[in-house]
Amino acid sequence: MSGIRRGDSLTSQVRDYLLDRIMEDTFDQDVIYSVSDLAAQLGVSRTPAREAVLQLQELGLLRTVKNKGFTVIAVTDGDILEAFQMRHVLEPIAAKLAARTAPDSSSIVEKLEHYFAQMVEASKQQDQAAFIDNDIRFHDVMVEAAGNSHMFRALKAARDSTYRRGVFTRTPTRSWDALNLEHERILRAVVDGDEAAAEHHMRDHIRITGENYLKRLKFPVEREWYRDY
């Protein structure tokens, strides 16, 4: 395998290779890829290749096909736009409700702070997969704290669409530090019970995330995609 990094496990290297290809949109979404062929191509055994595929399946990026291999889950540009529009409506409400609940729940606060700390650590290591994993968990705790199961299911479906398409919001114009700061502002507002600030910072975060990704898609949006949402 090219680009081996000393100290990284083979599984993490295969995972990062797959993640890069997903984000670069170089997989055909209607093709079943062989884990054995992947392992042979990268010069590793089947075990780290299989484990890497399973890790990315847990992130919602791949789907395993029994006795055959794996596929990249198809998500259209229109799906991404609609997912971000839904997130722009619902996640600020979820953050506001979480800010109402979190100050009286040490469990919620501890989970949010833990996953944020893991995101910061992942950014230091430039480990995109670990960052995405903890980002998902951070947002899940936030939405669960809002106490609305229907909202949780709707937002999970919307966020799964964006993650399945390989969305990752660090770009040359949006550094790790900037991305962490967005999450820290949300965290602090929720922990402090500041409902208005939590709602505001979450809306900004989703707007910036959507703008970055839709620009990457070169999506032909005639007006600001979030204006009516």
CSV table of C-alpha atoms in Angstrom, one decimal:
chain,number,residue,atom,x,y,z
A,1,MET,CA,0.0,0.0,0.0
A,2,SER,CA,1.3,3.4,-0.9
A,3,GLY,CA,1.6,6.2,1.7
A,4,ILE,CA,2.0,4.0,4.8
A,5,ARG,CA,2.2,6.1,7.9
A,6,ARG,CA,4.3,4.8,10.8
A,7,GLY,CA,2.2,3.8,13.8
A,8,ASP,CA,-1.1,3.6,11.9
A,9,SER,CA,-2.8,0.2,11.9
A,10,LEU,CA,-3.4,-1.4,8.5
A,11,THR,CA,-7.2,-1.2,9.2
A,12,SER,CA,-7.0,2.5,9.7
A,13,GLN,CA,-4.9,2.9,6.5
A,14,VAL,CA,-7.4,0.9,4.4
A,15,ARG,CA,-10.2,2.9,6.0
A,16,ASP,CA,-8.6,6.2,5.1
A,17,TYR,CA,-7.9,5.0,1.6
A,18,LEU,CA,-11.6,4.1,1.1
A,19,LEU,CA,-12.7,7.3,2.8
A,20,ASP,CA,-10.6,9.4,0.4
A,21,ARG,CA,-12.0,7.6,-2.6
A,22,ILE,CA,-15.6,8.0,-1.4
A,23,MET,CA,-15.0,11.7,-0.8
A,24,GLU,CA,-13.4,12.1,-4.3
A,25,ASP,CA,-16.5,10.3,-5.7
A,26,THR,CA,-14.3,7.7,-7.6
A,27,PHE,CA,-16.5,4.6,-6.8
A,28,ASP,CA,-19.2,3.6,-9.1
A,29,GLN,CA,-22.4,3.4,-6.9
A,30,ASP,CA,-23.9,0.5,-8.8
A,31,VAL,CA,-20.9,-1.8,-8.6
A,32,ILE,CA,-20.2,-4.4,-5.9
A,33,TYR,CA,-16.5,-4.3,-5.0
A,34,SER,CA,-14.7,-7.3,-3.7
A,35,VAL,CA,-13.0,-7.1,-0.3
A,36,SER,CA,-10.4,-9.7,-1.5
A,37,ASP,CA,-9.6,-7.6,-4.6
A,38,LEU,CA,-9.3,-4.5,-2.3
A,39,ALA,CA,-6.9,-6.3,0.0
A,40,ALA,CA,-4.8,-7.6,-3.0
A,41,GLN,CA,-4.7,-4.2,-4.5
A,42,LEU,CA,-3.4,-2.6,-1.3
A,43,GLY,CA,-1.1,-5.5,-0.4
A,44,VAL,CA,-2.8,-6.3,2.9
A,45,SER,CA,-4.6,-9.4,4.2
A,46,ARG,CA,-8.4,-9.6,4.0
A,47,THR,CA,-8.9,-8.9,7.8
A,48,PRO,CA,-7.9,-5.2,7.8
A,49,ALA,CA,-9.7,-4.7,4.5
A,50,ARG,CA,-12.9,-6.3,5.9
A,51,GLU,CA,-12.6,-4.4,9.2
A,52,ALA,CA,-12.2,-1.1,7.3
A,53,VAL,CA,-15.3,-1.8,5.2
A,54,LEU,CA,-17.3,-2.5,8.4
A,55,GLN,CA,-16.2,0.7,10.0
A,56,LEU,CA,-17.3,2.7,7.1
A,57,GLN,CA,-20.6,0.8,6.9
A,58,GLU,CA,-21.2,2.0,10.5
A,59,LEU,CA,-20.6,5.6,9.4
A,60,GLY,CA,-23.3,5.1,6.7
A,61,LEU,CA,-20.9,5.4,3.8
A,62,LEU,CA,-20.9,1.8,2.5
A,63,ARG,CA,-23.2,-1.2,2.5
A,64,THR,CA,-21.9,-4.8,2.7
A,65,VAL,CA,-23.3,-7.4,0.3
A,66,LYS,CA,-23.2,-10.9,1.9
A,67,ASN,CA,-20.6,-13.2,0.3
A,68,LYS,CA,-19.9,-10.6,-2.4
A,69,GLY,CA,-18.3,-7.4,-1.0
A,70,PHE,CA,-19.5,-3.9,-0.6
A,71,THR,CA,-21.2,-1.0,-2.5
A,72,VAL,CA,-21.1,2.7,-2.0
A,73,ILE,CA,-24.6,3.9,-1.2
A,74,ALA,CA,-26.1,6.0,-3.9
A,75,VAL,CA,-27.3,9.5,-2.9
A,76,THR,CA,-28.2,12.1,-5.5
A,77,ASP,CA,-27.3,15.8,-5.5
A,78,GLY,CA,-30.9,16.6,-5.0
A,79,ASP,CA,-31.0,14.3,-1.9
A,80,ILE,CA,-28.1,16.3,-0.5
A,81,LEU,CA,-29.8,19.6,-1.0
A,82,GLU,CA,-33.0,18.5,0.6
A,83,ALA,CA,-31.1,16.9,3.5
A,84,PHE,CA,-29.4,20.1,4.3
A,85,GLN,CA,-32.6,22.1,4.0
A,86,MET,CA,-34.2,19.8,6.6
A,87,ARG,CA,-31.2,19.9,8.8
A,88,HIS,CA,-31.2,23.8,8.6
A,89,VAL,CA,-34.8,23.7,10.0
A,90,LEU,CA,-34.7,21.0,12.6
A,91,GLU,CA,-31.2,20.9,14.1
A,92,PRO,CA,-31.3,24.5,15.4
A,93,ILE,CA,-34.6,23.6,17.1
A,94,ALA,CA,-33.0,20.4,18.5
A,95,ALA,CA,-30.0,22.5,19.9
A,96,LYS,CA,-32.4,24.9,21.5
A,97,LEU,CA,-34.3,22.1,23.2
A,98,ALA,CA,-31.1,20.4,24.2
A,99,ALA,CA,-30.0,23.7,25.9
A,100,ARG,CA,-33.2,23.6,27.9
A,101,THR,CA,-32.4,20.0,29.0
A,102,ALA,CA,-28.7,19.7,29.3
A,103,PRO,CA,-28.0,21.9,32.3
A,104,ASP,CA,-30.0,19.5,34.5
A,105,SER,CA,-28.4,16.4,33.0
A,106,SER,CA,-24.8,15.6,33.8
A,107,SER,CA,-25.0,12.6,31.4
A,108,ILE,CA,-25.8,14.8,28.4
A,109,VAL,CA,-23.1,17.3,29.3
A,110,GLU,CA,-20.5,14.5,29.8
A,111,LYS,CA,-21.3,12.9,26.5
A,112,LEU,CA,-21.2,16.1,24.5
A,113,GLU,CA,-17.9,17.2,26.1
A,114,HIS,CA,-16.4,13.7,25.5
A,115,TYR,CA,-17.3,13.6,21.8
A,116,PHE,CA,-16.2,17.1,21.3
A,117,ALA,CA,-12.8,16.3,22.9
A,118,GLN,CA,-12.5,13.3,20.6
A,119,MET,CA,-13.2,15.5,17.6
A,120,VAL,CA,-10.5,17.9,18.7
A,121,GLU,CA,-8.1,15.0,19.1
A,122,ALA,CA,-9.0,13.5,15.7
A,123,SER,CA,-8.4,16.9,14.1
A,124,LYS,CA,-4.9,17.0,15.6
A,125,GLN,CA,-4.2,13.6,14.1
A,126,GLN,CA,-6.0,14.6,10.9
A,127,ASP,CA,-8.1,11.5,11.2
A,128,GLN,CA,-11.1,12.2,9.1
A,129,ALA,CA,-12.9,8.9,9.8
A,130,ALA,CA,-12.5,9.4,13.6
A,131,PHE,CA,-13.7,13.0,13.3
A,132,ILE,CA,-16.8,12.0,11.4
A,133,ASP,CA,-17.6,9.2,13.8
A,134,ASN,CA,-17.4,11.5,16.8
A,135,ASP,CA,-19.2,14.3,14.9
A,136,ILE,CA,-22.1,11.9,14.3
A,137,ARG,CA,-22.2,10.9,18.0
A,138,PHE,CA,-22.0,14.6,19.1
A,139,HIS,CA,-25.0,15.5,17.0
A,140,ASP,CA,-26.9,12.3,18.0
A,141,VAL,CA,-26.6,13.2,21.7
A,142,MET,CA,-27.8,16.8,20.9
A,143,VAL,CA,-30.9,15.6,19.1
A,144,GLU,CA,-31.6,12.9,21.7
A,145,ALA,CA,-31.5,15.6,24.4
A,146,ALA,CA,-34.2,17.4,22.6
A,147,GLY,CA,-36.5,14.6,23.6
A,148,ASN,CA,-38.4,14.2,20.3
A,149,SER,CA,-38.1,10.7,18.7
A,150,HIS,CA,-39.7,11.8,15.4
A,151,MET,CA,-37.2,14.6,15.1
A,152,PHE,CA,-34.4,12.2,15.9
A,153,ARG,CA,-35.5,9.8,13.1
A,154,ALA,CA,-36.0,12.6,10.6
A,155,LEU,CA,-32.6,14.1,11.3
A,156,LYS,CA,-30.8,10.8,11.3
A,157,ALA,CA,-32.2,10.1,7.8
A,158,ALA,CA,-31.1,13.5,6.6
A,159,ARG,CA,-27.6,13.3,8.1
A,160,ASP,CA,-27.2,9.7,6.8
A,161,SER,CA,-27.8,11.1,3.3
A,162,THR,CA,-25.0,13.6,3.7
A,163,TYR,CA,-22.5,11.2,5.3
A,164,ARG,CA,-23.3,8.5,2.8
A,165,ARG,CA,-22.2,10.9,0.0
A,166,GLY,CA,-18.9,11.3,1.8
A,167,VAL,CA,-19.6,14.8,3.1
A,168,PHE,CA,-16.7,16.2,5.1
A,169,THR,CA,-16.7,19.9,5.8
A,170,ARG,CA,-13.1,20.8,6.3
A,171,THR,CA,-11.9,22.6,3.2
A,172,PRO,CA,-9.0,24.8,2.2
A,173,THR,CA,-11.1,27.8,3.4
A,174,ARG,CA,-12.5,26.0,6.5
A,175,SER,CA,-9.7,24.7,8.7
A,176,TRP,CA,-9.8,22.1,11.5
A,177,ASP,CA,-9.7,24.9,14.0
A,178,ALA,CA,-12.7,26.7,12.4
A,179,LEU,CA,-14.7,23.5,12.3
A,180,ASN,CA,-13.9,22.8,16.0
A,181,LEU,CA,-14.8,26.4,16.9
A,182,GLU,CA,-18.2,26.0,15.4
A,183,HIS,CA,-18.9,22.9,17.5
A,184,GLU,CA,-17.4,24.4,20.6
A,185,ARG,CA,-19.8,27.4,20.3
A,186,ILE,CA,-22.8,25.0,20.1
A,187,LEU,CA,-21.5,23.0,23.0
A,188,ARG,CA,-20.9,25.9,25.3
A,189,ALA,CA,-24.4,27.4,24.6
A,190,VAL,CA,-26.1,24.0,25.2
A,191,VAL,CA,-24.1,23.4,28.4
A,192,ASP,CA,-24.8,26.9,29.6
A,193,GLY,CA,-28.5,26.6,28.9
A,194,ASP,CA,-28.5,29.5,26.5
A,195,GLU,CA,-31.3,28.4,24.1
A,196,ALA,CA,-31.1,31.4,21.8
A,197,ALA,CA,-27.3,31.0,21.3
A,198,ALA,CA,-27.5,27.3,20.8
A,199,GLU,CA,-30.2,27.7,18.1
A,200,HIS,CA,-28.1,30.5,16.4
A,201,HIS,CA,-24.8,28.7,16.5
A,202,MET,CA,-26.3,25.4,15.2
A,203,ARG,CA,-28.1,27.3,12.3
A,204,ASP,CA,-24.8,28.9,11.4
A,205,HIS,CA,-23.0,25.5,11.5
A,206,ILE,CA,-25.5,23.8,9.3
A,207,ARG,CA,-25.6,26.8,6.8
A,208,ILE,CA,-21.8,26.8,6.5
A,209,THR,CA,-21.7,23.0,6.2
A,210,GLY,CA,-24.3,23.1,3.5
A,211,GLU,CA,-22.7,25.9,1.6
A,212,ASN,CA,-19.3,24.1,1.6
A,213,TYR,CA,-20.7,20.9,0.4
A,214,LEU,CA,-23.1,22.2,-2.2
A,215,LYS,CA,-20.2,24.3,-3.7
A,216,ARG,CA,-18.1,21.1,-3.9
A,217,LEU,CA,-21.0,19.5,-5.8
A,218,LYS,CA,-21.2,22.6,-8.0
A,219,PHE,CA,-24.9,22.3,-7.4
A,220,PRO,CA,-26.9,24.8,-9.6
A,221,VAL,CA,-28.8,26.6,-6.8
A,222,GLU,CA,-30.3,29.8,-8.3
A,223,ARG,CA,-30.9,31.3,-4.8
A,224,GLU,CA,-29.5,30.8,-1.4
A,225,TRP,CA,-30.5,27.2,-0.7
A,226,TYR,CA,-31.5,27.9,2.9
A,227,ARG,CA,-33.5,31.0,2.4
A,228,ASP,CA,-36.9,29.4,2.7
A,229,TYR,CA,-35.7,27.0,5.4
